[in-house]
Short mmCIF file of C-alpha atoms and ligand atoms in Angstrom, two decimals:
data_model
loop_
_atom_site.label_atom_id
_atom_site.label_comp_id
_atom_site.label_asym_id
_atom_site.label_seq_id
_atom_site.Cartn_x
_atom_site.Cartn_y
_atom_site.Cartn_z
CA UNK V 648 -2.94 -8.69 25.53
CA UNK V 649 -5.38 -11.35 25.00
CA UNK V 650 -5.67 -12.74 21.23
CA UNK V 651 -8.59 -14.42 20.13
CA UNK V 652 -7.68 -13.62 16.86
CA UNK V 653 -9.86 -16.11 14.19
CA UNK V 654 -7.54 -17.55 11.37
CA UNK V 655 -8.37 -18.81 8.09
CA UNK V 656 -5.87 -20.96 5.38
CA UNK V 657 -6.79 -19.26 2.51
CA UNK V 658 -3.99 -19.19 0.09
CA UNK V 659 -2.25 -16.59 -1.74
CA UNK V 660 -2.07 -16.89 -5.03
CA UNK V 661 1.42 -17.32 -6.67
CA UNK V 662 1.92 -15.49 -10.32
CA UNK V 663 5.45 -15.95 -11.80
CA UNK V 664 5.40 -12.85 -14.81
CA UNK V 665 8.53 -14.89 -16.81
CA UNK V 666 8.70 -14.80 -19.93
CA UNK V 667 5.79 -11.99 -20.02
CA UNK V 668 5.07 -11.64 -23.37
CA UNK V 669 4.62 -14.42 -24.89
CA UNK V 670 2.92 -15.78 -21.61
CA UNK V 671 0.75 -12.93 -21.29
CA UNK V 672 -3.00 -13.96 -21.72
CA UNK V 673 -2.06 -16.90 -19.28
CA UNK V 674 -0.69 -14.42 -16.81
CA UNK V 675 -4.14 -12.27 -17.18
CA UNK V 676 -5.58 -15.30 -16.95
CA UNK V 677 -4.25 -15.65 -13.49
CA UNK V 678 -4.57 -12.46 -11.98
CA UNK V 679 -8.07 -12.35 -13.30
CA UNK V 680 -8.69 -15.37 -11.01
CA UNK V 681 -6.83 -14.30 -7.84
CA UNK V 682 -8.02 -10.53 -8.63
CA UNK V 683 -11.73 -11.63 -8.31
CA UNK V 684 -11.67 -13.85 -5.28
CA UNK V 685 -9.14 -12.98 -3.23
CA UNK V 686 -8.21 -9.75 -4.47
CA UNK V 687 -4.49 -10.38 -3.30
CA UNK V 688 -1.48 -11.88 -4.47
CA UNK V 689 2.37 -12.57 -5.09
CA UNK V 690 4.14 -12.14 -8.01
CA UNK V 691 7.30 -13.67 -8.81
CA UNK V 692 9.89 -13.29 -11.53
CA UNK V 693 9.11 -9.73 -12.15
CA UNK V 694 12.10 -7.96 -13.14
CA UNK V 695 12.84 -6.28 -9.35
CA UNK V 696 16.21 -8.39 -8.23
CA UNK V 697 16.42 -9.65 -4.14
CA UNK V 698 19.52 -7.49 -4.05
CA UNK V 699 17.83 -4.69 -5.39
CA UNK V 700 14.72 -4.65 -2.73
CA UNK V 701 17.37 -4.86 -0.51
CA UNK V 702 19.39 -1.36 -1.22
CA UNK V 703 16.31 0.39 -0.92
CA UNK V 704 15.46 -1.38 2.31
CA UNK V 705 18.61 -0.38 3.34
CA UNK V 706 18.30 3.46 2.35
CA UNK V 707 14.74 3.14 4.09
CA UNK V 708 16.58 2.27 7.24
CA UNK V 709 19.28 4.34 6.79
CA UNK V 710 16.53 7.15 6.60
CA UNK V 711 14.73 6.37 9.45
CA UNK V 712 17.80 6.22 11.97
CA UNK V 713 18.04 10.00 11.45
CA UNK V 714 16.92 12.08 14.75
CA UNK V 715 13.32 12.71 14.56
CA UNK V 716 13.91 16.46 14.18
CA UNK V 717 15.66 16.36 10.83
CA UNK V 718 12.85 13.85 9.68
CA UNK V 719 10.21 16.65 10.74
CA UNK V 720 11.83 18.68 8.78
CA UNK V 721 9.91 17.48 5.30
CA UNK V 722 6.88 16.34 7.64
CA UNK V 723 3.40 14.73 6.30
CA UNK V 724 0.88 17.09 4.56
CA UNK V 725 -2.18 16.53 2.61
CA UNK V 726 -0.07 16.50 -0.88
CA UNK V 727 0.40 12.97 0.56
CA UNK V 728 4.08 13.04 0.60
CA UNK V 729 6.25 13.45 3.49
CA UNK V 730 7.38 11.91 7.20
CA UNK V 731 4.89 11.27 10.26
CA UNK V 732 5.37 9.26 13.42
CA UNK V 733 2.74 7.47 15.04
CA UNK V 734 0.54 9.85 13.47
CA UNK V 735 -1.82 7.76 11.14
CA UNK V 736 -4.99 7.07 12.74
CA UNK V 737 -6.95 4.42 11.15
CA UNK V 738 -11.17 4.35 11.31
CA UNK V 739 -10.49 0.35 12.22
CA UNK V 740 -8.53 0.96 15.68
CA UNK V 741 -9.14 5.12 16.05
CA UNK V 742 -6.05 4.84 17.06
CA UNK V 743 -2.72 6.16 15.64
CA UNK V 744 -0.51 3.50 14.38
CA UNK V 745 2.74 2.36 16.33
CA UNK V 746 5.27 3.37 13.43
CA UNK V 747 6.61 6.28 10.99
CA UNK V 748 6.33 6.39 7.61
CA UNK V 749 8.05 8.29 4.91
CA UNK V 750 6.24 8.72 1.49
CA UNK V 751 7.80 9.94 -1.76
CA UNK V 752 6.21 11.09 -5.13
CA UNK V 753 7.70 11.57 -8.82
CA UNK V 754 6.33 15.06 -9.34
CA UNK V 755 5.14 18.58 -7.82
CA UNK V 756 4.26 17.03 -4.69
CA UNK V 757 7.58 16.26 -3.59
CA UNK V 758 8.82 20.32 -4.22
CA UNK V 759 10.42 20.73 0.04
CA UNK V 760 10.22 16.60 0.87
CA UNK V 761 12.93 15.48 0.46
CA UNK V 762 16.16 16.01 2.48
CA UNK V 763 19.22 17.23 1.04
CA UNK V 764 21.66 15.62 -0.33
CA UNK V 765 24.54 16.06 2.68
CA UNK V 766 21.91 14.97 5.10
CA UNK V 767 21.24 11.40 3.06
CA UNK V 768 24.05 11.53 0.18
CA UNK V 769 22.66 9.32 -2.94
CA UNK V 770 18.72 8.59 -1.14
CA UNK V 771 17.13 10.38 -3.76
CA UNK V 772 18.36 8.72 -6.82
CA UNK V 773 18.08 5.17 -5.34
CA UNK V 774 14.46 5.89 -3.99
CA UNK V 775 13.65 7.38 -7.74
CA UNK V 776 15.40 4.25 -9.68
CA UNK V 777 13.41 1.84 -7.23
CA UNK V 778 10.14 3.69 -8.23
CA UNK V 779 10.91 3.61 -11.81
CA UNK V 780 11.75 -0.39 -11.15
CA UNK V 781 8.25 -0.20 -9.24
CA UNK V 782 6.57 1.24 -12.27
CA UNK V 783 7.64 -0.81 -14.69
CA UNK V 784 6.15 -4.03 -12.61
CA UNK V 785 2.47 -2.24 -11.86
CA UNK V 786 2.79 -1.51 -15.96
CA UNK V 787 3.08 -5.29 -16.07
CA UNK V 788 -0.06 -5.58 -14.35
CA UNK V 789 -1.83 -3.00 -15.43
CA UNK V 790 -1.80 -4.55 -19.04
CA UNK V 791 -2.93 -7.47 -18.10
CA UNK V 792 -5.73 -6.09 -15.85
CA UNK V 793 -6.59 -3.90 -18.95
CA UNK V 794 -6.96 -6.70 -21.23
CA UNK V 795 -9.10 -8.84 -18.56
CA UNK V 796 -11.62 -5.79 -18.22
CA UNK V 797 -11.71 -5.85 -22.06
CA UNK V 798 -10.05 -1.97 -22.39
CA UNK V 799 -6.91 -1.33 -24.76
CA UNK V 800 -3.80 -2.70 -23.21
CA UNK V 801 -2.25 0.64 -22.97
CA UNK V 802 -5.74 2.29 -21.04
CA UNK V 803 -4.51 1.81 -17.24
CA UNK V 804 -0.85 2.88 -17.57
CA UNK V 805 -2.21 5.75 -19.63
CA UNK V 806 -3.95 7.23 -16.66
CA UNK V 807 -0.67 6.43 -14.24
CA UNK V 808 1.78 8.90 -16.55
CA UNK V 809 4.45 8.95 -13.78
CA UNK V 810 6.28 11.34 -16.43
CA UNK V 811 3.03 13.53 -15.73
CA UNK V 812 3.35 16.28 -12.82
CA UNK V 813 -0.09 15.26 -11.66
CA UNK V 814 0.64 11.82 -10.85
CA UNK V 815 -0.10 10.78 -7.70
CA UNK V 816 1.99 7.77 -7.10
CA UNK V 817 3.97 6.68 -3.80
CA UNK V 818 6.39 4.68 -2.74
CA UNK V 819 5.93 4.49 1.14
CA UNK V 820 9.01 3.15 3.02
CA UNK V 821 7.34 2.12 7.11
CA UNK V 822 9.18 1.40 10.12
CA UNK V 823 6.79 -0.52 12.73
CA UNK V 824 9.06 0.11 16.62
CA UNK V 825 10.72 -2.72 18.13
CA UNK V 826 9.06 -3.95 21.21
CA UNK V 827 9.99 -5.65 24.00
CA UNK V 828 8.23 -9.29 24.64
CA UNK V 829 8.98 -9.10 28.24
CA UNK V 830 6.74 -6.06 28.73
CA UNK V 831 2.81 -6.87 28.05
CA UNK V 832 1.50 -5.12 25.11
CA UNK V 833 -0.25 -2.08 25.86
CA UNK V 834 -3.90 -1.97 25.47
CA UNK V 835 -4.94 -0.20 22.30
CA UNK V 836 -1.48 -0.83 20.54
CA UNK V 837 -1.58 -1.05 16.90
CA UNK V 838 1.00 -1.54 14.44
CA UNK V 839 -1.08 -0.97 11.18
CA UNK V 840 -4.92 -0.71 11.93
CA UNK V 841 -7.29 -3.06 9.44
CA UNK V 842 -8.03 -0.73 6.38
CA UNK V 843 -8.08 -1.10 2.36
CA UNK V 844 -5.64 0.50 -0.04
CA UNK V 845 -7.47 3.47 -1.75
CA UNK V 846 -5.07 3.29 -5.02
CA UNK V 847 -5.22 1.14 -7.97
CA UNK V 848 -2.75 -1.53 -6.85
CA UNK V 849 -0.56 -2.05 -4.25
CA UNK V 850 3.07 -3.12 -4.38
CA UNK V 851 4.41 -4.27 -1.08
CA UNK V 852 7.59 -5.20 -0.34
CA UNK V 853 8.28 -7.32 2.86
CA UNK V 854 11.69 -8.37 4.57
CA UNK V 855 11.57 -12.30 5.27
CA UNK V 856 11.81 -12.57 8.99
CA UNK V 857 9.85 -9.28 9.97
CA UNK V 858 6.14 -11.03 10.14
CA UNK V 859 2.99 -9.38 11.05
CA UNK V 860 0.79 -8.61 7.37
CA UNK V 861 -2.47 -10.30 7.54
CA UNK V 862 -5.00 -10.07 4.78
CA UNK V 863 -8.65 -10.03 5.73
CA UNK V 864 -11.82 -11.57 3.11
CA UNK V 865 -15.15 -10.60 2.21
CA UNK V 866 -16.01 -7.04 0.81
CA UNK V 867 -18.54 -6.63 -2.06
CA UNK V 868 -18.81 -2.67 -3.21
CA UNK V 869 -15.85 -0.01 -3.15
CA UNK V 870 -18.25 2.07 -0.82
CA UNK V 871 -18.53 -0.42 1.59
CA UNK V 872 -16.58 0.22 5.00
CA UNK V 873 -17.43 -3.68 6.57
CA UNK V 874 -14.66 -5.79 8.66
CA UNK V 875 -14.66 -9.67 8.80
CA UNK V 876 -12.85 -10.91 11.74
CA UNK V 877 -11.14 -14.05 10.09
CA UNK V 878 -7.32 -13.01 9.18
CA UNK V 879 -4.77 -15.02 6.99
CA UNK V 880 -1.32 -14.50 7.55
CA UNK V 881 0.98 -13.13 4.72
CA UNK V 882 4.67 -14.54 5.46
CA UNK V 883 7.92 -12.46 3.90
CA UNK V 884 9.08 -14.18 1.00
CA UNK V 885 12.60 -13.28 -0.53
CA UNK V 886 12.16 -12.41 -4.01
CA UNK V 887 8.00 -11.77 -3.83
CA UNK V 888 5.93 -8.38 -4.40
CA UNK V 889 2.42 -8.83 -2.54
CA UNK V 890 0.25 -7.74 -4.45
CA UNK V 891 -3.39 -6.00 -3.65
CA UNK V 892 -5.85 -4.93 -5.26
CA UNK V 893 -7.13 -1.28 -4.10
CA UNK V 894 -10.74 0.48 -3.66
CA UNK V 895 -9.75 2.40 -7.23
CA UNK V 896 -9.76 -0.64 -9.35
CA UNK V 897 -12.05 -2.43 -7.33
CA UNK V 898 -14.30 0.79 -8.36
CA UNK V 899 -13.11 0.88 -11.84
CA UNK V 900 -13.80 -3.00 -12.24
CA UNK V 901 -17.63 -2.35 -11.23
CA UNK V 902 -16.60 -4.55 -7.93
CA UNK V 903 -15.69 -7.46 -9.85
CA UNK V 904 -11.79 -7.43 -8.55
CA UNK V 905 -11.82 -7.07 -4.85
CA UNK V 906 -9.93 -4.23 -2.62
CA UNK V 907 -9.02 -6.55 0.90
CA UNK V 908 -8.78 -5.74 4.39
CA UNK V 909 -5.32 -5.87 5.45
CA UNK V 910 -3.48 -4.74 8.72
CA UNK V 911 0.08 -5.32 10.24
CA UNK V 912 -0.95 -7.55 13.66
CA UNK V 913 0.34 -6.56 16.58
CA UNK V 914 2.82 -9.23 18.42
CA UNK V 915 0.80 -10.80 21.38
CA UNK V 916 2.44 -14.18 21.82
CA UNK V 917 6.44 -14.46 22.47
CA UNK V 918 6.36 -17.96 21.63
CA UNK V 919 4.69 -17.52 17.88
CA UNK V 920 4.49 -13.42 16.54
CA UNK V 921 7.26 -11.67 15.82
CA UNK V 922 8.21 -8.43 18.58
CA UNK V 923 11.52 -7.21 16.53
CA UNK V 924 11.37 -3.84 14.40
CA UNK V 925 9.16 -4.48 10.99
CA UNK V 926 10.66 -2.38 7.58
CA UNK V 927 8.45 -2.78 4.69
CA UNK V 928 7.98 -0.49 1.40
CA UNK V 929 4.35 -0.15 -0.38
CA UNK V 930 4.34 1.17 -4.13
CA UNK V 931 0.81 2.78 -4.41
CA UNK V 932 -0.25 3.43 -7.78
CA UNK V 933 -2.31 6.45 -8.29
CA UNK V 934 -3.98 7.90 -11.16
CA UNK V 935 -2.98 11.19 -13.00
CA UNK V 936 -6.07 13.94 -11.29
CA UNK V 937 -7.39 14.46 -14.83
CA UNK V 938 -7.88 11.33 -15.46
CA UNK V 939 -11.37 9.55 -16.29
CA UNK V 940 -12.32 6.48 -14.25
CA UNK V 941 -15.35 4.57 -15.33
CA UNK V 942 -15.99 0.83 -14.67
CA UNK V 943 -17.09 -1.04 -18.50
CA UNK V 944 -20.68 -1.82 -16.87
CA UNK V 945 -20.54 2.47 -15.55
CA UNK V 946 -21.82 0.66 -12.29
CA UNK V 947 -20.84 4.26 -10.92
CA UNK V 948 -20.77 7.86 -12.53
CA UNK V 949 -17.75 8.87 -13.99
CA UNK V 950 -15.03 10.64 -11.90
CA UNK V 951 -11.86 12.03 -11.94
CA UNK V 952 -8.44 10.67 -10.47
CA UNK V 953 -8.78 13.88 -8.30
CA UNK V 954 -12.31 13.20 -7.17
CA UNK V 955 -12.30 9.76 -6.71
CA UNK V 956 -9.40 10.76 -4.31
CA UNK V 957 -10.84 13.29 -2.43
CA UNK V 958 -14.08 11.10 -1.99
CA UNK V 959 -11.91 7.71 -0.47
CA UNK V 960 -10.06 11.08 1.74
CA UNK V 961 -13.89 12.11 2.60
CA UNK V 962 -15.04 8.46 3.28
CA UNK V 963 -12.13 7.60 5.32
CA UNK V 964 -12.19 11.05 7.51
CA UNK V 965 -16.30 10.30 8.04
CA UNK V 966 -15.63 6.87 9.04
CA UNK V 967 -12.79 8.00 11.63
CA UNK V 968 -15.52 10.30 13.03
CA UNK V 969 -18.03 7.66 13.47
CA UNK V 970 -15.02 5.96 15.24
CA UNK V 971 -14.29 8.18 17.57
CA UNK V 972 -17.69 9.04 18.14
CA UNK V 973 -18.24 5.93 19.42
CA UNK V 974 -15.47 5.71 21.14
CA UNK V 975 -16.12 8.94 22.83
CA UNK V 976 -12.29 10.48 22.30
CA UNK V 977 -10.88 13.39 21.54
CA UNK V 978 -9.53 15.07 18.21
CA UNK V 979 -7.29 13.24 16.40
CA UNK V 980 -6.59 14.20 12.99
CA UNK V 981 -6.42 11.79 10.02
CA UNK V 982 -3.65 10.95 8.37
CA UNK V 983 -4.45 10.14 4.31
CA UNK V 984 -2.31 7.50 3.02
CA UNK V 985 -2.96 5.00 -0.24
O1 AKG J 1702 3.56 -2.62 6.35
C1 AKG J 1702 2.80 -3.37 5.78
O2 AKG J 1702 3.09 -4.52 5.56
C2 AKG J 1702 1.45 -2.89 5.32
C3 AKG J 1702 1.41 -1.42 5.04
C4 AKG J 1702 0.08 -1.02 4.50
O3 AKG J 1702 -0.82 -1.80 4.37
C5 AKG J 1702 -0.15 0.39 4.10
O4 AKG J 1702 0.68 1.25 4.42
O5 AKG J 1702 -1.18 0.65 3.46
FE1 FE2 J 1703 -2.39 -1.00 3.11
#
């Protein structure tokens, strides 16, 4: 496949969280900055240990080398938990992504998703304690992002209770397919379409080696659905979360941090991009539904963590029809994610 892919050497910003809190209005300071232009990020020295992303990459793959019909046995539904496979088609490509994905929740959403405990002995209690590990991080964040929009330091983790049953939060584990660099890439082959996060912030966890994230700048309002075409590569680092802003805090932030176009490229070029199988695991916080979200400047009317939901469901759906509209296919069905 032909790439005439346009690159760009914008940086990502580097935040190490040591020594947090006595360190913390320089932190904010810093994820202010990087929040506002490029609206990603890495953070370092948070708490999560190598060895500890590791285990949970290794129950992710240790889940995903079960036959496809156990896996479709807690399948995908619109409580946004569950398994799907080359099922998530993205308003960017309108076509389904090349991988499968398995997303888990703390509360009522996950009642009949997960599998039991002969099938996967001890998955559910690592997956939980990595969440938990997850959470602890975004609270991190989320106090410093608080303090930066001039709220209460508690005001964001308030309104992402994971001991809540209306929390929305995921950890997604994905599994992008192996492919084979002898065998030219299909036309209309995607491994993760361009799109924005619809959450709060994303936590993504990368394995070094397994390349292929690329961030995308330029966006100025939440409702906007616009695509630059100049990509900067996001390399694996050992012991880094990549951070991104998404459309929620963008929104709750009147626009003033920005929610980034980001995709997972697919390999064109032997000699450079890398064809082998890709694991990585994104923490998506999302708000408790009853929640009130409302930007300090009320740039836009007030909404719940439900609605604000349903609307980025309802913008994402109408852009995927526009999509395949002009595209002139057939009837694909979305898949809501983030
Ligand atoms: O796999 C990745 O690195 C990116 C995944 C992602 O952006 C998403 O699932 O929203
Ligand atoms: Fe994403």
């Amino acid at each position: 496949m032909a790439d005439s892919t346009k690159y760009s050497d914008r940086s990502i910003p580097k935040i190490s969280l040591h020594d947090f809190e006595s360190r913390i209005d320089e932190i904010t300071a810093e994820l202010v900055a990087a929040a506002e232009s490029d609206g990603f990020f890495a953070v370092t020295n948070h708490g999560i240990s190598v060895d500890e992303v590791e285990q949970q990459f290794a129950a992710a793959e240790q889940f995903f080398s079960l036959p496809d019909d156990i896996k479709s046995t807690v399948p995908f539904t619109h409580k946004n938990t569950g398994w799907e496979k080359a099922a998530q088609i993205r308003p960017s490509t309108g076509k389904a992504d090349q991988k499968e994905s398995y997303q888990m929740q703390y509360g009522s959403n996950m009642d009949g998703k997960w599998l039991s405990e002969e099938t996967i002995p001890g998955f559910k209690k690592q997956s939980l304690e990595f969440m938990h590990k997850c959470q602890g991080v975004s609270a991190k964040l989320m106090t410093c992002f608080a303090r930066g929009l001039g709220f209460d330091d508690e005001y964001f983790i308030r309104a992402h209770n994971v001991e809540r049953s209306n929390v929305q939060t995921v950890l997604r584990m994905l599994h992008y397919f192996a492919m084979d660099p002898m065998v030219p890439v299909p036309e209309g082959y995607y491994r993760a379409g361009a799109h924005a996060d619809w959450d709060f912030l994303t936590l993504l966890f990368q394995r070094p080696g397994q390349s292929g994230l690329e961030i995308c700048p330029g966006r100025e309002a939440f409702t906007e659905f616009g695509l630059g075409d100049t990509w900067t590569k996001v390399e694996p680092v050992a012991g880094e979360i990549v951070c991104n802003i998404g459309d929620l805090l963008m929104s709750w932030s009147d626009d003033r941090f920005k929610s980034t176009f980001h995709r997972v490229k697919t390999p064109a070029d032997p000699a450079t991009d890398y064809f082998g199988p890709r694991y990585s695991m994104a923490y998506f916080n999302q708000p408790n539904t009853d929640c009130e979200i409302q930007g300090p400047l009320k740039k836009y009317p007030m909404v719940t963590g439900q609605q604000f939901n349903e609307a980025a469901m309802k913008r994402n759906y109408a852009a995927l029809e526009a999509k395949k509209a002009s595209m002139a296919v057939g009837t694909a069905q979305p898949v809501a994610v983030a």
